[in-house]
Coordinates of C-alpha atoms (C1' of nucleotides) in Angstrom, one line a residue:
Chain A
M1 CA 0.0 0.0 0.0
R2 CA 1.1 3.6 -0.7
R3 CA 2.1 5.7 2.2
L4 CA 0.4 9.1 2.8
K5 CA 2.7 11.8 1.4
T6 CA 4.2 14.4 3.7
E7 CA 2.1 17.1 2.0
F8 CA -1.0 15.4 3.4
F9 CA 0.1 16.2 6.9
L10 CA 1.4 19.7 6.2
R11 CA -2.0 21.2 5.5
E12 CA -3.1 23.9 7.9
N13 CA -6.6 22.6 8.6
V14 CA -6.3 19.9 11.3
V15 CA -10.0 19.3 11.5
E16 CA -10.1 18.5 7.8
I17 CA -7.1 16.1 8.2
A18 CA -8.9 14.4 11.1
R19 CA -11.8 13.6 8.8
D20 CA -9.5 12.6 6.0
L21 CA -7.7 10.1 8.2
L22 CA -10.8 8.0 8.6
G23 CA -10.4 5.0 6.3
C24 CA -6.6 5.3 6.1
T25 CA -4.4 2.5 7.5
L26 CA -2.3 2.9 10.6
V27 CA 0.7 0.5 10.5
S28 CA 3.4 -0.6 13.0
E29 CA 6.2 -3.0 12.3
F30 CA 8.8 -4.4 14.7
D31 CA 11.3 -7.1 13.6
G32 CA 9.3 -7.7 10.4
Q33 CA 6.1 -8.3 12.4
R34 CA 3.4 -6.1 11.0
T35 CA 0.2 -5.0 12.7
S36 CA -2.3 -2.6 11.1
G37 CA -5.8 -1.4 11.1
K38 CA -8.3 0.9 9.4
I39 CA -8.7 4.2 11.2
V40 CA -12.4 4.5 12.3
E41 CA -12.2 7.3 14.9
T42 CA -10.1 10.4 15.3
E43 CA -10.1 13.7 17.3
A44 CA -8.5 17.0 16.2
Y45 CA -6.5 19.2 18.7
R46 CA -5.4 22.6 17.7
A47 CA -3.1 25.2 19.4
P48 CA -3.2 28.0 20.2
D49 CA -7.0 28.5 20.7
D50 CA -8.1 25.0 21.7
R51 CA -8.1 24.6 25.5
A52 CA -8.2 20.8 25.2
C53 CA -4.9 20.8 23.3
H54 CA -1.7 20.2 25.3
A55 CA -0.1 23.1 23.5
F56 CA -2.9 25.5 24.3
G57 CA -1.6 29.1 24.0
N58 CA 1.4 27.7 22.1
R59 CA 3.0 26.9 25.4
R60 CA 6.0 24.7 24.7
T61 CA 7.2 21.9 27.0
A62 CA 9.6 19.0 26.5
R63 CA 6.7 16.7 26.2
T64 CA 4.7 18.6 23.5
E65 CA 7.8 19.7 21.5
P66 CA 7.0 17.2 18.6
M67 CA 3.7 19.0 18.0
F68 CA 5.6 22.1 17.1
G69 CA 7.5 20.4 14.4
P70 CA 6.2 20.0 10.8
G71 CA 3.4 17.6 10.2
G72 CA 4.1 13.9 9.4
R73 CA 5.5 12.8 12.7
A74 CA 4.2 11.1 15.9
Y75 CA 3.2 12.7 19.2
I76 CA 2.9 10.0 21.8
Y77 CA 2.3 10.8 25.5
L78 CA 1.4 8.8 28.7
C79 CA -2.1 9.2 30.0
Y80 CA -3.1 8.2 33.5
G81 CA 0.3 6.7 34.0
I82 CA -0.7 3.7 31.9
H83 CA -1.8 4.4 28.4
H84 CA 0.4 5.5 25.5
L85 CA -1.8 7.7 23.3
F86 CA -0.8 8.1 19.6
N87 CA -1.3 11.3 17.7
V88 CA -0.5 12.4 14.2
V89 CA 1.2 15.8 14.1
T90 CA -0.1 18.1 11.3
G91 CA 0.4 21.5 9.9
P92 CA 3.6 23.4 9.0
S93 CA 6.4 23.9 11.5
G94 CA 5.4 26.1 14.4
M95 CA 1.7 25.1 14.3
A96 CA 1.0 22.7 17.2
H97 CA -1.8 20.7 15.7
A98 CA -2.4 16.9 16.2
V99 CA -4.9 14.2 15.5
L100 CA -5.5 11.6 18.2
I101 CA -6.2 8.1 16.8
R102 CA -9.0 6.8 19.0
A103 CA -9.9 3.5 17.3
I104 CA -8.9 1.2 14.4
E105 CA -10.5 -1.8 12.8
P106 CA -7.8 -4.5 12.8
L107 CA -6.4 -5.7 9.5
E108 CA -3.1 -7.5 9.9
G109 CA -1.3 -9.1 12.9
I110 CA -4.4 -9.6 14.9
D111 CA -3.0 -12.4 17.0
L112 CA 0.0 -10.4 17.9
M113 CA -2.2 -7.5 18.9
A114 CA -4.2 -9.8 21.1
R115 CA -1.0 -11.0 22.8
R116 CA 0.1 -7.4 23.4
R117 CA -3.2 -6.6 24.9
D118 CA -2.8 -9.6 27.3
F119 CA -6.0 -11.3 26.0
E120 CA -6.4 -15.0 26.6
P121 CA -5.0 -17.0 23.6
D122 CA -8.5 -18.2 22.7
F123 CA -10.3 -15.0 23.2
L124 CA -10.8 -14.1 19.6
Q125 CA -12.3 -17.6 18.9
K126 CA -14.7 -17.5 21.9
K127 CA -18.4 -17.2 21.1
G128 CA -19.8 -13.8 22.0
A129 CA -16.3 -12.3 22.6
K130 CA -16.3 -8.6 22.4
K131 CA -13.6 -8.5 19.7
F132 CA -13.9 -4.7 19.3
T133 CA -12.2 -4.2 22.7
L134 CA -8.9 -5.2 21.0
T135 CA -8.4 -1.8 19.4
S136 CA -11.3 0.4 20.5
G137 CA -10.1 3.4 22.4
P138 CA -6.8 5.3 22.2
G139 CA -5.1 3.4 25.0
A140 CA -6.0 0.1 23.3
V141 CA -4.6 1.2 20.0
G142 CA -1.3 2.2 21.5
K143 CA -1.0 -1.1 23.3
A144 CA -2.1 -3.3 20.4
L145 CA 0.4 -1.6 18.0
N146 CA 3.2 -1.3 20.6
L147 CA 3.4 2.5 20.2
K148 CA 5.3 3.9 23.2
T149 CA 6.2 7.4 24.3
G150 CA 9.8 6.7 23.3
F151 CA 8.7 7.0 19.7
S152 CA 7.3 10.5 20.2
G153 CA 8.6 12.8 17.5
I154 CA 9.6 10.1 15.0
E155 CA 8.9 11.1 11.3
F156 CA 6.8 8.7 9.3
S157 CA 9.0 9.3 6.3
D158 CA 12.0 8.0 8.2
P159 CA 12.8 4.5 6.8
K160 CA 13.7 3.4 10.4
S161 CA 10.3 4.5 11.8
P162 CA 8.3 1.6 13.2
V163 CA 5.0 3.4 12.5
W164 CA 3.5 5.1 9.5
L165 CA 0.2 5.7 7.7
E166 CA -1.1 4.4 4.3
E167 CA -3.7 5.7 1.9
K168 CA -7.2 4.4 1.9
L169 CA -8.4 2.1 -0.8
F170 CA -11.8 3.8 -1.3
Q171 CA -13.0 7.2 -0.5
L172 CA -15.3 7.3 2.5
P173 CA -18.7 8.9 1.6
E174 CA -19.4 12.1 3.4
N175 CA -22.6 10.7 4.9
H176 CA -20.7 7.9 6.5
I177 CA -18.8 10.3 8.8
V178 CA -20.2 11.3 12.2
A179 CA -18.9 14.5 13.9
S180 CA -19.4 14.8 17.7
P181 CA -17.9 16.5 20.7
R182 CA -14.5 15.1 21.9
V183 CA -14.2 12.6 24.8
G184 CA -12.8 13.4 28.2
V185 CA -12.2 17.1 27.7
D186 CA -14.8 18.5 30.2
Y187 CA -12.2 20.9 31.6
A188 CA -11.8 22.7 28.3
G189 CA -14.3 25.5 28.7
E190 CA -16.0 26.7 25.6
C191 CA -14.1 24.1 23.5
V192 CA -16.0 21.2 25.1
A193 CA -18.8 21.3 22.5
W194 CA -16.6 21.7 19.4
P195 CA -17.5 18.7 17.1
W196 CA -14.0 17.6 16.5
R197 CA -14.4 13.9 17.1
F198 CA -14.9 12.0 13.9
S199 CA -16.0 8.4 13.4
V200 CA -17.3 6.0 10.8
K201 CA -21.0 5.7 11.1
G202 CA -22.2 2.4 12.6
N203 CA -18.7 0.9 12.8
E204 CA -18.4 -1.6 15.6
W205 CA -14.9 -0.6 16.5
V206 CA -15.7 3.0 17.4
S207 CA -15.0 3.5 21.1
R208 CA -17.3 4.2 24.0
P209 CA -19.0 6.5 24.7
R210 CA -20.7 6.0 21.3
P211 CA -21.1 9.4 19.5
Chain B
dC1 C1' 11.3 19.0 46.4
dA2 C1' 6.2 17.9 46.8
dA3 C1' 1.9 17.2 45.0
dA4 C1' -1.9 17.3 41.8
dC5 C1' -3.6 15.7 37.7
dG6 C1' -4.9 13.5 33.5
dA7 C1' -7.2 13.4 25.4
dT8 C1' -8.3 5.9 29.7
dC9 C1' -9.4 1.1 30.7
dG10 C1' -11.3 -2.8 32.9
dG11 C1' -13.6 -4.9 36.6
dC12 C1' -17.4 -4.8 39.5
dT13 C1' -22.3 -3.5 41.0
Chain C
dG1 C1' -22.8 3.4 35.8
dC2 C1' -19.0 4.0 39.2
dC3 C1' -14.4 3.6 40.8
dG4 C1' -9.5 2.5 41.4
dA5 C1' -5.0 1.8 39.1
dT6 C1' -0.6 4.1 38.1
dC7 C1' 3.3 7.4 36.8
dG8 C1' 5.4 11.1 33.8
dT9 C1' 4.6 15.9 33.4
dT10 C1' 3.9 20.1 35.2
dT11 C1' 3.5 23.6 38.5
dG12 C1' 3.9 25.6 42.9
dC13 C1' 6.3 26.3 47.2

DNA sequence: CAAACGATCGGCT
DNA sequence: GCCGATCGTTTGC
């Protein structure tokens, strides 16, 4: 599959990119072991005016520094001391924009993902198993694809990068996209209601709470 | 140096 | 639905 070009990430409209990423493939590969999934849920975060963005007010810290670099790299941070949350940095250098990948629909390396998630070996075969829990939610995506904070800042165009994104096979019809308020940003004042969470309508892998 | 706080998840009621 | 886990980052004293 073809990788998304750097120009895709360099656009200034992070909300548009968050929509465009639905249907694209997120891939990680370690020691030739490939895991991937179709992106079915995203959220846009935009400095300086978005209170929910870690770089609100364009305040720079060591953690958020990758967001200030040019688009086409990873921003990964630790949440609640446990979860490694993967973001796609967008926009030209100096614009701290990012798209959080909240859920994927698994494509390749499903067994490996299940092991990384500490699922029982037979979980995926079990009748009535809630398979969507494998990669539904940003913490689950990070764990299933082995994306850790140590990779924060890595460029997808770097041949040594263990993570990158690929183009979608088919365009997603506009009426298959749902826009809703973002999850877990109750502290963000007037930004709480901004409809910057995007998901594929009716897709089982979209995380809770359902939009 | 101390302490509060998450862009969450999973288990339990 | 509610609640506890768990720790790096950030800020305040």
